[in-house]
Coordinates of N, CA and C in Angstrom, one line a residue:
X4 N 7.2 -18.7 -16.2 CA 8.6 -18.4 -16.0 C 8.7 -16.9 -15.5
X5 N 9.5 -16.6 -14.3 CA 9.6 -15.0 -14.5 C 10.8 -14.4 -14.8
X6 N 10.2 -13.2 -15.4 CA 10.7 -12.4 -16.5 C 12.5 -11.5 -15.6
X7 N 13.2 -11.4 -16.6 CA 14.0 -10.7 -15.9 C 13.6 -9.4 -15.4
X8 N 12.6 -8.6 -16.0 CA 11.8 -7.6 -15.5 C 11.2 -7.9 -14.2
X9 N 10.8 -9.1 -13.9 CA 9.5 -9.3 -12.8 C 11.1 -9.3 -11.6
X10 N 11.8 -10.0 -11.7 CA 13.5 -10.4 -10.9 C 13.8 -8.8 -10.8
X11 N 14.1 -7.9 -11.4 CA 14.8 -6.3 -11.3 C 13.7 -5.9 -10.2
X12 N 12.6 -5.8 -10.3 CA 11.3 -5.0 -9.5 C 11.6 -5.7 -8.3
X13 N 11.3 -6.7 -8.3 CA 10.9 -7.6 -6.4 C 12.6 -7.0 -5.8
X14 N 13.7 -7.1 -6.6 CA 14.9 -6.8 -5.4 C 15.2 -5.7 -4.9
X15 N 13.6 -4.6 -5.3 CA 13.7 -2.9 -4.7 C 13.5 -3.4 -2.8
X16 N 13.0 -4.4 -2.6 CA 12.4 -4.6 -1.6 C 13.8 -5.4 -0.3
X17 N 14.7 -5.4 -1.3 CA 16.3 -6.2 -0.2 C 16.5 -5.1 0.3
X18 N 16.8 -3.9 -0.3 CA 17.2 -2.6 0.7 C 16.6 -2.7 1.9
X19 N 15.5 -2.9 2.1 CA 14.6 -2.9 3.1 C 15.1 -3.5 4.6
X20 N 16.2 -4.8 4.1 CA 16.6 -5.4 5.4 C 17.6 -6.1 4.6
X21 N 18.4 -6.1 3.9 CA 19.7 -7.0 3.6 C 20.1 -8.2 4.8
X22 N 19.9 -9.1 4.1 CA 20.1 -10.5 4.6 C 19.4 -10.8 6.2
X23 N 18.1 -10.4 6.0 CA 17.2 -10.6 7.5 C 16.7 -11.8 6.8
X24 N 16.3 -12.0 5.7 CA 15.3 -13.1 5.0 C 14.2 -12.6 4.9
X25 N 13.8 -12.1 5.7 CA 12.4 -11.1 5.2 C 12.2 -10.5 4.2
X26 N 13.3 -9.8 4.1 CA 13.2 -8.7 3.1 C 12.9 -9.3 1.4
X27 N 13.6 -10.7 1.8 CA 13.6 -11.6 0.2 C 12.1 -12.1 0.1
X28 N 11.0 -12.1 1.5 CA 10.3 -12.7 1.6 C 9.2 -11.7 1.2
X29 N 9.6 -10.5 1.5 CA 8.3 -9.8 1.3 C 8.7 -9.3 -0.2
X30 N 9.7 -9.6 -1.2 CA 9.6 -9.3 -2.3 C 8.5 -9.1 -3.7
X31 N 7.9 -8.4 -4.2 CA 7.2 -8.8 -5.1 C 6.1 -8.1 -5.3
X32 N 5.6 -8.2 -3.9 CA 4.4 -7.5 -3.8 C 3.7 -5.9 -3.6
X33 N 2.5 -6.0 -4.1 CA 2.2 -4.5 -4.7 C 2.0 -3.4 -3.6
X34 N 2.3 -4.0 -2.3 CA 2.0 -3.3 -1.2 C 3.3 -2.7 -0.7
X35 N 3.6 -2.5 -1.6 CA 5.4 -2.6 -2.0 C 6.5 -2.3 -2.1
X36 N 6.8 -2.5 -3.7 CA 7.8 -2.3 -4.5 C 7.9 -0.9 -5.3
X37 N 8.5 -0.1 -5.3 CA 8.7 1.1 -6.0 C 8.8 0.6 -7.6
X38 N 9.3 0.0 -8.0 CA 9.9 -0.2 -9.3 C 8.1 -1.0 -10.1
X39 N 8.1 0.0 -11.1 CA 6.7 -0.2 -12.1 C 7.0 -1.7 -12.9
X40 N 7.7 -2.5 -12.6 CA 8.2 -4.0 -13.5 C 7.4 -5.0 -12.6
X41 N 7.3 -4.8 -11.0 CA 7.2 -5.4 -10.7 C 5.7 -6.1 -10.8
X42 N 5.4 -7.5 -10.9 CA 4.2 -8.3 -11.4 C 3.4 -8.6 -9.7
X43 N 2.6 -9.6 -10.1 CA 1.5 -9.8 -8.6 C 1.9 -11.1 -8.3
X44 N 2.0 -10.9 -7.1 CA 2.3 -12.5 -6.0 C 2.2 -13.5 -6.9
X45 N 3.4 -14.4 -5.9 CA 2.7 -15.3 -7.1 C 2.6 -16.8 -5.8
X46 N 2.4 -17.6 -5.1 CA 2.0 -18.2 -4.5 C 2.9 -18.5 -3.1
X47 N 4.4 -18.8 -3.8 CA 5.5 -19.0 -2.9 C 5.8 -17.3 -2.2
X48 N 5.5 -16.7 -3.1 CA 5.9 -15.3 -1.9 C 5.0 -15.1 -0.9
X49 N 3.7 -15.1 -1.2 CA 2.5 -14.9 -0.3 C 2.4 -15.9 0.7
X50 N 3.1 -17.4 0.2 CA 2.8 -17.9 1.4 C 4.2 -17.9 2.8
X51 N 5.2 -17.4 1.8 CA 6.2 -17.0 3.0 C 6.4 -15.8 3.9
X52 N 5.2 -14.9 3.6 CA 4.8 -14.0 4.2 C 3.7 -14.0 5.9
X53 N 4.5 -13.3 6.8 CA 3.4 -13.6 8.0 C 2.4 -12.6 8.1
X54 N 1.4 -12.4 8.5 CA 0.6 -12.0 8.6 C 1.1 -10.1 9.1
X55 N 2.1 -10.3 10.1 CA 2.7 -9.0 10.7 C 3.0 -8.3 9.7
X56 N 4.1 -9.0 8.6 CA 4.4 -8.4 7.1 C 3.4 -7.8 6.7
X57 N 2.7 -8.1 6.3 CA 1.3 -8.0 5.3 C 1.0 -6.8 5.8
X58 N 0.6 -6.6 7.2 CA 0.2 -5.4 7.9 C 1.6 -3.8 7.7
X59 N 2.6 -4.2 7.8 CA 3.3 -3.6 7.9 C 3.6 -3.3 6.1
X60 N 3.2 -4.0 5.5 CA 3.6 -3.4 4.1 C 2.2 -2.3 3.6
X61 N 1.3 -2.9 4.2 CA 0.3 -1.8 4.0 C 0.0 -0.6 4.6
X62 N 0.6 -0.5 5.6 CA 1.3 0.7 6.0 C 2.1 1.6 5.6
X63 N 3.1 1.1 4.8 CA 3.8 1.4 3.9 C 3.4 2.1 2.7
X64 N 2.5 1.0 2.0 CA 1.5 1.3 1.3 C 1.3 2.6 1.8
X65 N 0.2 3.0 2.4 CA -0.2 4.1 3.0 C 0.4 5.2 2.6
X66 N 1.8 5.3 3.3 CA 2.8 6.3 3.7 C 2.9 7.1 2.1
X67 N 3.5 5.8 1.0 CA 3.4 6.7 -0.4 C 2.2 7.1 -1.2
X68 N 1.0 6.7 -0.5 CA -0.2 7.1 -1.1 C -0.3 8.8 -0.7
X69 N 0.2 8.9 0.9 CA 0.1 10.0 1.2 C 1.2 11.3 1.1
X70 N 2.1 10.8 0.3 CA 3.3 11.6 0.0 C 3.4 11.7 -1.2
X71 N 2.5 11.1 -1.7 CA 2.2 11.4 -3.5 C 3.3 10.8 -4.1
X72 N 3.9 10.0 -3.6 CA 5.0 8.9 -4.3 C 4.7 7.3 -4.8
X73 N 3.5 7.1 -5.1 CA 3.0 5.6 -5.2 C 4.1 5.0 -6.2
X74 N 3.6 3.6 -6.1 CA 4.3 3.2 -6.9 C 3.9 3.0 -8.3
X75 N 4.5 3.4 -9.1 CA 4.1 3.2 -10.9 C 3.5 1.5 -11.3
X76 N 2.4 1.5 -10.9 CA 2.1 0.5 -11.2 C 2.4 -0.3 -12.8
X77 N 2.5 -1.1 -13.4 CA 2.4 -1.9 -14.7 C 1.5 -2.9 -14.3
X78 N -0.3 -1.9 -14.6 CA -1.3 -2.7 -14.2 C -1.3 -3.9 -15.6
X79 N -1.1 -3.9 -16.7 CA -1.1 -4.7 -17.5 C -0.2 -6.2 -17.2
X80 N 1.4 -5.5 -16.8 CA 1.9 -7.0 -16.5 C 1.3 -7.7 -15.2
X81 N 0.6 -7.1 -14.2 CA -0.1 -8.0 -13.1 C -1.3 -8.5 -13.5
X82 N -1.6 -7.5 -14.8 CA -3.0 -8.0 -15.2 C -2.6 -10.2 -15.9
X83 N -1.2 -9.9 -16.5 CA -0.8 -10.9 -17.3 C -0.3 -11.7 -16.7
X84 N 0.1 -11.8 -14.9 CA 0.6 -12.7 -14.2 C 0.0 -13.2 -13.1
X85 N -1.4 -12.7 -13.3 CA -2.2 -12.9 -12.6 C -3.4 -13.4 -13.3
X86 N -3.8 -13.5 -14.4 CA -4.6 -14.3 -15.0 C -4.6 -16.0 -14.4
X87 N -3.7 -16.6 -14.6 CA -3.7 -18.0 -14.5 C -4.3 -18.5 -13.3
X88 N -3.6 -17.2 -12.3 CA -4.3 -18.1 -10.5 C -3.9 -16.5 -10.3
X89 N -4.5 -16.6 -8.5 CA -4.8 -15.2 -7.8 C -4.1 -15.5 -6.4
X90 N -3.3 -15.1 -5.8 CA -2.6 -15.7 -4.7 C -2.8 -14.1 -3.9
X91 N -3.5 -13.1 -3.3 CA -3.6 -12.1 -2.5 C -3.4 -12.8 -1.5
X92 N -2.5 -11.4 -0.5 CA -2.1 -11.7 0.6 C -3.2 -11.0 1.8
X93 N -4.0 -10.7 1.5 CA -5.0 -10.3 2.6 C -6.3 -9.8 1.6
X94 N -7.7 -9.8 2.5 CA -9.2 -9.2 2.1 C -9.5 -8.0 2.9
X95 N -9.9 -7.3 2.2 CA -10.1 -5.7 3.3 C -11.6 -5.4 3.3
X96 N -11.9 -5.7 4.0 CA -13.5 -5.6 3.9 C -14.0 -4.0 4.8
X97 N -14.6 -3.1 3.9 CA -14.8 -1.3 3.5 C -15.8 -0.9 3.0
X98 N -16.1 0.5 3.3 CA -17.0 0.8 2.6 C -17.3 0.9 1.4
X99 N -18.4 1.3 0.8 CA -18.4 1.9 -0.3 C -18.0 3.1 -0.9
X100 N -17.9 3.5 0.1 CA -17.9 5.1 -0.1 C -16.9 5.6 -1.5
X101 N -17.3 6.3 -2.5 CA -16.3 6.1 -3.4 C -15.0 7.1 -3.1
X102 N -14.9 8.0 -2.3 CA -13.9 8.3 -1.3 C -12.5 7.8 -1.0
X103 N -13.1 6.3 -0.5 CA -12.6 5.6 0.0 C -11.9 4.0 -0.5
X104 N -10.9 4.3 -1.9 CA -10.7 3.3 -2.5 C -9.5 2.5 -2.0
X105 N -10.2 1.2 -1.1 CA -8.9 0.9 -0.4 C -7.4 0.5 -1.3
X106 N -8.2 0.0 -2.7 CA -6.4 -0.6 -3.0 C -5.1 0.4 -3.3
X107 N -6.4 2.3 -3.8 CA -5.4 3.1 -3.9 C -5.0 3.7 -3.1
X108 N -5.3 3.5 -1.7 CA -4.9 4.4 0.0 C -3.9 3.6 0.2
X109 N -3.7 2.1 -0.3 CA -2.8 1.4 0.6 C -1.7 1.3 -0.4
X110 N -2.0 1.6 -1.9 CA -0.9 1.6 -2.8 C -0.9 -0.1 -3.3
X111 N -1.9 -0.5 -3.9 CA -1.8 -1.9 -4.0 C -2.1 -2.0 -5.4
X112 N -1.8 -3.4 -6.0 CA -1.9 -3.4 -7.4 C -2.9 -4.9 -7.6
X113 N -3.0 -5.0 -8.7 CA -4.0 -6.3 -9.2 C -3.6 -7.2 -8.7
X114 N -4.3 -8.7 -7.9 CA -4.1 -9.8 -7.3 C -3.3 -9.2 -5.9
X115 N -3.4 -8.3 -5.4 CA -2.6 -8.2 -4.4 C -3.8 -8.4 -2.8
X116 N -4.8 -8.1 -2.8 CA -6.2 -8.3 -2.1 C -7.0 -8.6 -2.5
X117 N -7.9 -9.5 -2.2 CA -9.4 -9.5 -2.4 C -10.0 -8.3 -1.3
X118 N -11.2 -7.9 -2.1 CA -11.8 -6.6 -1.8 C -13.2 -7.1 -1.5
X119 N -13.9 -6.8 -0.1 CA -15.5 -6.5 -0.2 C -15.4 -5.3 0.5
X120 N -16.7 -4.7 -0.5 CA -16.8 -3.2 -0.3 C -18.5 -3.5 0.2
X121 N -19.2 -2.8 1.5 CA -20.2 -2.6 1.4 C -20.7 -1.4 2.3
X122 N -21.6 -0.6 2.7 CA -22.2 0.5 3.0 C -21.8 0.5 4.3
X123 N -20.9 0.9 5.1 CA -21.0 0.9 7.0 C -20.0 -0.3 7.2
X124 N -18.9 -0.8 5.9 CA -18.1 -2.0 6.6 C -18.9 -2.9 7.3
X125 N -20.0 -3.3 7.5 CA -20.3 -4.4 8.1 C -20.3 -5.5 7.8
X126 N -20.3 -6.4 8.9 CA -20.2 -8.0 8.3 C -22.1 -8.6 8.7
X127 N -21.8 -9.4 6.9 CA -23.5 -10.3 7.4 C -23.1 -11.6 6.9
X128 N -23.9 -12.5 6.9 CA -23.7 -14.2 6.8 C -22.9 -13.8 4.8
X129 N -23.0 -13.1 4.1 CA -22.4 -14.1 2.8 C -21.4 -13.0 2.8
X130 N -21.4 -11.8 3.5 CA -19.9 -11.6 3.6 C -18.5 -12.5 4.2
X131 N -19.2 -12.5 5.3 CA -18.9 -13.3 6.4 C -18.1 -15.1 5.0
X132 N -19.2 -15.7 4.6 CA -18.7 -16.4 3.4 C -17.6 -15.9 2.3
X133 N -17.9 -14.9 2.4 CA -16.8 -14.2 1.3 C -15.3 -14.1 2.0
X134 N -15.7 -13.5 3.2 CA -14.2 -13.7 3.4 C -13.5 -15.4 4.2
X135 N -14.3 -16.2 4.6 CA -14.0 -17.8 4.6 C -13.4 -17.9 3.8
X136 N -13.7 -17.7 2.5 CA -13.1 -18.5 1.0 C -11.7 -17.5 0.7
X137 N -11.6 -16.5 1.1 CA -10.5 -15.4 0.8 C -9.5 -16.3 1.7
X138 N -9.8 -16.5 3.4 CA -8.5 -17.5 3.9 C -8.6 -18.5 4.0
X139 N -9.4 -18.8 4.0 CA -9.9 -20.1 4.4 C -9.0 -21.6 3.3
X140 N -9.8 -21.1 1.6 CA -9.7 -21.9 0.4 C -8.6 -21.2 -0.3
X141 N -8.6 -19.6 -0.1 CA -7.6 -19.0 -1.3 C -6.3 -18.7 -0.4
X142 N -6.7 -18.6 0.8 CA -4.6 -18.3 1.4 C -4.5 -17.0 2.4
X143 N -5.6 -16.2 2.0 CA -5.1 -14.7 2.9 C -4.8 -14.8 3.9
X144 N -3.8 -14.0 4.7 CA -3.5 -13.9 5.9 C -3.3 -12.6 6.7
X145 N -4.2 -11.8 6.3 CA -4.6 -10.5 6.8 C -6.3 -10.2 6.8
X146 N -7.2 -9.8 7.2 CA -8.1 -9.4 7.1 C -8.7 -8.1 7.6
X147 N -8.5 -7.2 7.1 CA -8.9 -5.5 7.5 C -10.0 -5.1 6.9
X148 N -10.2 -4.7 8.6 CA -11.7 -4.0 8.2 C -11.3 -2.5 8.3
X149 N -12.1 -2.2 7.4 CA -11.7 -0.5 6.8 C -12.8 0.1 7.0
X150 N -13.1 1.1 8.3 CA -14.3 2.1 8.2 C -13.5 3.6 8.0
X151 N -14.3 4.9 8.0 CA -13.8 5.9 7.3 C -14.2 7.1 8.2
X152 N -13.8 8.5 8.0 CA -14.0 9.2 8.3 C -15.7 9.8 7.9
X153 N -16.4 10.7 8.5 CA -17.6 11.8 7.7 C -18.6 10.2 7.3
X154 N -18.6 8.9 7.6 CA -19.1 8.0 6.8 C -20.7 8.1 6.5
X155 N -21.2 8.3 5.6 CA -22.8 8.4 5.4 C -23.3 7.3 5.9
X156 N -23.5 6.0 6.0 CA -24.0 5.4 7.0 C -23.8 5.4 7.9
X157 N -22.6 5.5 8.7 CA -22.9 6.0 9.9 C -23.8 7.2 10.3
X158 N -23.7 8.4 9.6 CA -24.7 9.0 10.4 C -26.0 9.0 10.1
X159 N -26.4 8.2 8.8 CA -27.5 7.2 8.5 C -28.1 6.3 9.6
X160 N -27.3 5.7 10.3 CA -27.8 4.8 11.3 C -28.0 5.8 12.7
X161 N -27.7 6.6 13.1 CA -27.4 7.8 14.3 C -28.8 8.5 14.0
X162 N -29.3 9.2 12.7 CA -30.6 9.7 12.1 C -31.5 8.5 12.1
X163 N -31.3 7.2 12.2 CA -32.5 6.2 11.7 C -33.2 6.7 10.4
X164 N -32.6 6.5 9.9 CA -32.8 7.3 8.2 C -33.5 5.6 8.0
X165 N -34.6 5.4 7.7 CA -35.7 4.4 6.7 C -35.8 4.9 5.1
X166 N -35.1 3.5 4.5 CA -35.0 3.8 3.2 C -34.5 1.9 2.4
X167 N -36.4 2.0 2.2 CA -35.9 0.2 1.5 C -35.0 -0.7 2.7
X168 N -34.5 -1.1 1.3 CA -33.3 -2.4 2.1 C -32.0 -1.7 3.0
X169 N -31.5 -0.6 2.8 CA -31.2 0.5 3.4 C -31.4 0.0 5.0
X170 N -32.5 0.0 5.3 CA -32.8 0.4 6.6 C -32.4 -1.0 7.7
X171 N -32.4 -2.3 6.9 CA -32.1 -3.2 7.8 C -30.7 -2.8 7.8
X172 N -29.9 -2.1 7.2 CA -28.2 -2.6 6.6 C -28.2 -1.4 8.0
X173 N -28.9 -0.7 7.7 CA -28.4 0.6 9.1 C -28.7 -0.3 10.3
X174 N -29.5 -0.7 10.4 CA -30.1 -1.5 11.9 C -28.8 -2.4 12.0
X175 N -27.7 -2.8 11.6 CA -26.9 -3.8 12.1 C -25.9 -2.4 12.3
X176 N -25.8 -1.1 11.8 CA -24.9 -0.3 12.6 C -25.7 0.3 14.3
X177 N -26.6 0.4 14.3 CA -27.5 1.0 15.5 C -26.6 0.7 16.8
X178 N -26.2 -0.8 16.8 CA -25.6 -0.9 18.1 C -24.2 -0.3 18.1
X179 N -23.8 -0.1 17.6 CA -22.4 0.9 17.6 C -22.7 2.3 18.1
X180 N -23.7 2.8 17.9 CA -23.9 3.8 17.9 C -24.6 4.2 19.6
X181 N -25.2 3.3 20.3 CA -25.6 2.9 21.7 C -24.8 2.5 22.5
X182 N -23.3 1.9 21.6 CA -22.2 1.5 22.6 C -20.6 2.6 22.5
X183 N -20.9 3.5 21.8 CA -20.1 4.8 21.7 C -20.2 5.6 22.8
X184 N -19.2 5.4 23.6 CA -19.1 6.4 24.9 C -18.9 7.7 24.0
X185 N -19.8 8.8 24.4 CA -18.9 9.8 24.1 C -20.0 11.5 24.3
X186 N -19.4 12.4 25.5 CA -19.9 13.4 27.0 C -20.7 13.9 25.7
X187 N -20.0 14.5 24.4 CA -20.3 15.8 23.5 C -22.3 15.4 22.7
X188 N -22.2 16.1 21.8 CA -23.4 16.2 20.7 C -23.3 14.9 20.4
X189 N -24.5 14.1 20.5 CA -24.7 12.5 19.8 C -25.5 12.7 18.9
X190 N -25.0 13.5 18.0 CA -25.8 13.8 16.6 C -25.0 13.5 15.3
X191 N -25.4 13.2 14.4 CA -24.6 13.1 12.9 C -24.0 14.5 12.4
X192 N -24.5 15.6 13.0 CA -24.1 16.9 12.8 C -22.6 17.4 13.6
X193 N -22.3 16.2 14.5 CA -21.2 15.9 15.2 C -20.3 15.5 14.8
X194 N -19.6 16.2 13.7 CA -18.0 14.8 13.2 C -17.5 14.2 14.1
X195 N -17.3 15.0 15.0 CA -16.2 14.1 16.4 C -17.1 12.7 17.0
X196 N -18.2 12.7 16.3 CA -19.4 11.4 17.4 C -19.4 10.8 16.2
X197 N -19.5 11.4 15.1 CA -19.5 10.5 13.6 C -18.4 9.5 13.7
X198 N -17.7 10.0 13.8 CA -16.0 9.1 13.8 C -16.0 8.3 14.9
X199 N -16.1 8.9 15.9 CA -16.2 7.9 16.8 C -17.2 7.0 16.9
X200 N -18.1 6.7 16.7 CA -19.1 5.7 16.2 C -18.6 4.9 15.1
X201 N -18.0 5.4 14.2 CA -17.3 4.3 12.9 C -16.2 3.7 13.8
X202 N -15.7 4.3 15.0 CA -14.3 3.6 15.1 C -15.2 2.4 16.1
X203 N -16.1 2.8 16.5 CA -16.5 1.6 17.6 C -17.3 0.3 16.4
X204 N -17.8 1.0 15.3 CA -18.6 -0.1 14.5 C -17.1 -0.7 13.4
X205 N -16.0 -0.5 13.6 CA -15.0 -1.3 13.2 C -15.1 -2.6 13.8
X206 N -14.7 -1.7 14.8 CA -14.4 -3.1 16.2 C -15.5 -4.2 16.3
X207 N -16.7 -3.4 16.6 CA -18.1 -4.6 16.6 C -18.0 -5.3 15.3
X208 N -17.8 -5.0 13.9 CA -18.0 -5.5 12.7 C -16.5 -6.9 12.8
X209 N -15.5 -6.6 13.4 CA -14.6 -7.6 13.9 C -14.9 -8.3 15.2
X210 N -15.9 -7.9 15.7 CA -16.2 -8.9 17.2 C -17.7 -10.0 15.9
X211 N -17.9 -9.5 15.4 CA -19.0 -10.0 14.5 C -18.5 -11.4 13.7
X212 N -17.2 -10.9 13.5 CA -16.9 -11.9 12.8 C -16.2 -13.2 13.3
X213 N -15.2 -12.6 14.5 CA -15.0 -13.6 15.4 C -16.0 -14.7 15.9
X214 N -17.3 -13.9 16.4 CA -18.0 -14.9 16.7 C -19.2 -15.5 15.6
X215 N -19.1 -15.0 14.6 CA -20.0 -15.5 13.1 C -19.6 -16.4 12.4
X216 N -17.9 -16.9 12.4 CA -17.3 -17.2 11.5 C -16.4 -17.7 12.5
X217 N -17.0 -19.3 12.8 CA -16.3 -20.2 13.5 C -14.6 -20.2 13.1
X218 N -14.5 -20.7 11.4 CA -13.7 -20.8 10.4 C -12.7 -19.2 10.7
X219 N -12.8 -18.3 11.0 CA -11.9 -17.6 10.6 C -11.5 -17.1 11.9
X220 N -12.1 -17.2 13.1 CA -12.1 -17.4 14.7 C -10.9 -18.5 14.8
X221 N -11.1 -19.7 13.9 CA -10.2 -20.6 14.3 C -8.8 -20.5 13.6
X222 N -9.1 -19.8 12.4 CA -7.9 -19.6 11.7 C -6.8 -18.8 12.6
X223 N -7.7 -17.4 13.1 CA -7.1 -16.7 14.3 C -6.5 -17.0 15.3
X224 N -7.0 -17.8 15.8 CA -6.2 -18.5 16.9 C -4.9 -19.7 16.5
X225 N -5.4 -20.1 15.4 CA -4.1 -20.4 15.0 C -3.1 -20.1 14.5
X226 N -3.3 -18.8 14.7 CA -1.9 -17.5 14.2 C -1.7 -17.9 12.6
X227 N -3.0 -18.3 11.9 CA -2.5 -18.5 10.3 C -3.1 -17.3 9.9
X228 N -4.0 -16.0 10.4 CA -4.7 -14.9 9.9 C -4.7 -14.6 11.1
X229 N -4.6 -12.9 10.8 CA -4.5 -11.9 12.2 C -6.1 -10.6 11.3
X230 N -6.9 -10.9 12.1 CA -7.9 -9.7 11.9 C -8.3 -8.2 12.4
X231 N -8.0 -7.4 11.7 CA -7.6 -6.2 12.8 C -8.5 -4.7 12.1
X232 N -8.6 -4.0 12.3 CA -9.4 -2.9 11.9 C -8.6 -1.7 12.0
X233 N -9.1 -0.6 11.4 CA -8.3 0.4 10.7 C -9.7 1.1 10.5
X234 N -8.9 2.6 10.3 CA -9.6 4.0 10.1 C -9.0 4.8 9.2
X235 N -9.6 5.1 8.2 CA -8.9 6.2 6.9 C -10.3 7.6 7.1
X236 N -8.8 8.3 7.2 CA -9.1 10.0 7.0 C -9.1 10.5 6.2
X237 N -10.6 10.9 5.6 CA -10.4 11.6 4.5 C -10.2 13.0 4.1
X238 N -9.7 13.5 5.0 CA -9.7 14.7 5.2 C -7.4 14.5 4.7
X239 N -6.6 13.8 5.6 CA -5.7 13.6 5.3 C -4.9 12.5 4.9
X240 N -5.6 11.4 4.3 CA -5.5 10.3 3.8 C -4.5 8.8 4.0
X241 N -5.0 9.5 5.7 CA -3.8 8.8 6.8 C -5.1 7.3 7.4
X242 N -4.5 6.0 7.2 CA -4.7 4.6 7.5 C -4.4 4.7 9.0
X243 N -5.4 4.8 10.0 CA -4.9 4.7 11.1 C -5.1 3.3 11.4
X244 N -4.1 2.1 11.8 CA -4.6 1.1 12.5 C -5.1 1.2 14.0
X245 N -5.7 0.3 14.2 CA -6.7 0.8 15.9 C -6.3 -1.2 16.7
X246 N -6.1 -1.0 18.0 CA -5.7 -2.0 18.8 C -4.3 -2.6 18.5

């Protein structure tokens, strides 16, 4: 049953567009609501949500992460309304970098994403599975790939740095790094080639998955998930989205 607390928090979000329907639509969610009451999705909201939403609330997200106004989370009651089932409205697949914590750049709270974090954002066959089951079986309808500013694997892969298991995980960035137009220093000592190399290994890690992942290719095309890539600055802790 929800709480008259959970009802006060989701209707910070009607300001937003008074009687569009949206605004009642995107209620609830941690990507969100200002008011600390508010709890985590709960199935009917996420699934009346379109994919454009989703994008556009994490933007949002964003905006208060970077104005030092987040929202007062009450990670305990999402912790409590989210036990039973898990209804997130999108998977953000990112690095590791501990830098780069996507649910607190985007201002998100518990059950609100599924998260894969790995070295260079890239996709391989059981990520690639990981995120199937995120839209595929559980509902999401966003999928953001998150690479970053200064990224150490990237300029891991640029150095051909050999190191263990390390070394294949760089060899699937290599081609990014051969398909980066760019006149200046093609060195890791180059931030401007650094970055620009992550922003082109976004894109490839999304052409990867398109064609890896029949299932989420198809979901794509059927306008039930929109897959898109993004750039966080660590320098100003601005989410740029790209295309």
């Amino acid at each position: 049953m929800t709480s008259i607390q959970d009802c006060c928090g989701r209707r910070s979000w009607l300001k937003a567009g008074a009687g569009t329907g949206a605004a009642v639509l995107m209620a609830g969610i941690g990507l969100r609501t200002e008011d600390a009451q508010a709890a985590s999705l709960s199935q009917a909201q996420r699934d009346a949500l379109t994919p454009d939403q989703i994008i556009e609330m994490m933007k949002r997200g964003n905006q208060r992460f970077r104005s030092g106004k987040t929202t007062q989370h009450d990670y305990l009651a999402q912790k409590r309304s989210s036990a039973s089932g898990q209804f997130p409205a999108a998977v953000i697949l990112s690095c590791i970098d501990s830098r780069a914590p996507a649910e607190i750049i985007l201002d998100m709270g518990i059950g609100d994403t599924f998260n894969a974090r790995i070295a260079g954002n890239i996709a391989n066959k059981d990520l690639m599975g990981s995120l199937e089951f995120a839209c595929a079986a559980a509902g999401a309808k966003v999928v953001l790939v998150m690479g970053h500013t200064a990224c150490g694997a990237i300029k891991g892969a640029i150095d051909n740095v050999q190191l263990g298991n390390l070394t294949g995980l760089l060899d699937t960035i290599k081609p990014a790094v051969a398909a980066t137009t760019y006149a200046g220093e093609r060195t890791s000592k180059n931030a401007a080639f650094v970055d620009a190399v992550a922003r082109t290994n976004v894109q490839q890690t999304i052409d990867t998955l398109r064609s890896g992942s029949p299932t989420l290719s198809d979901l794509e095309k059927k306008g039930q998930i929109k897959i898109v890539g993004s750039m966080y600055d660590l320098s100003n802790g601005a989410v740029t989205f790209l295309g």
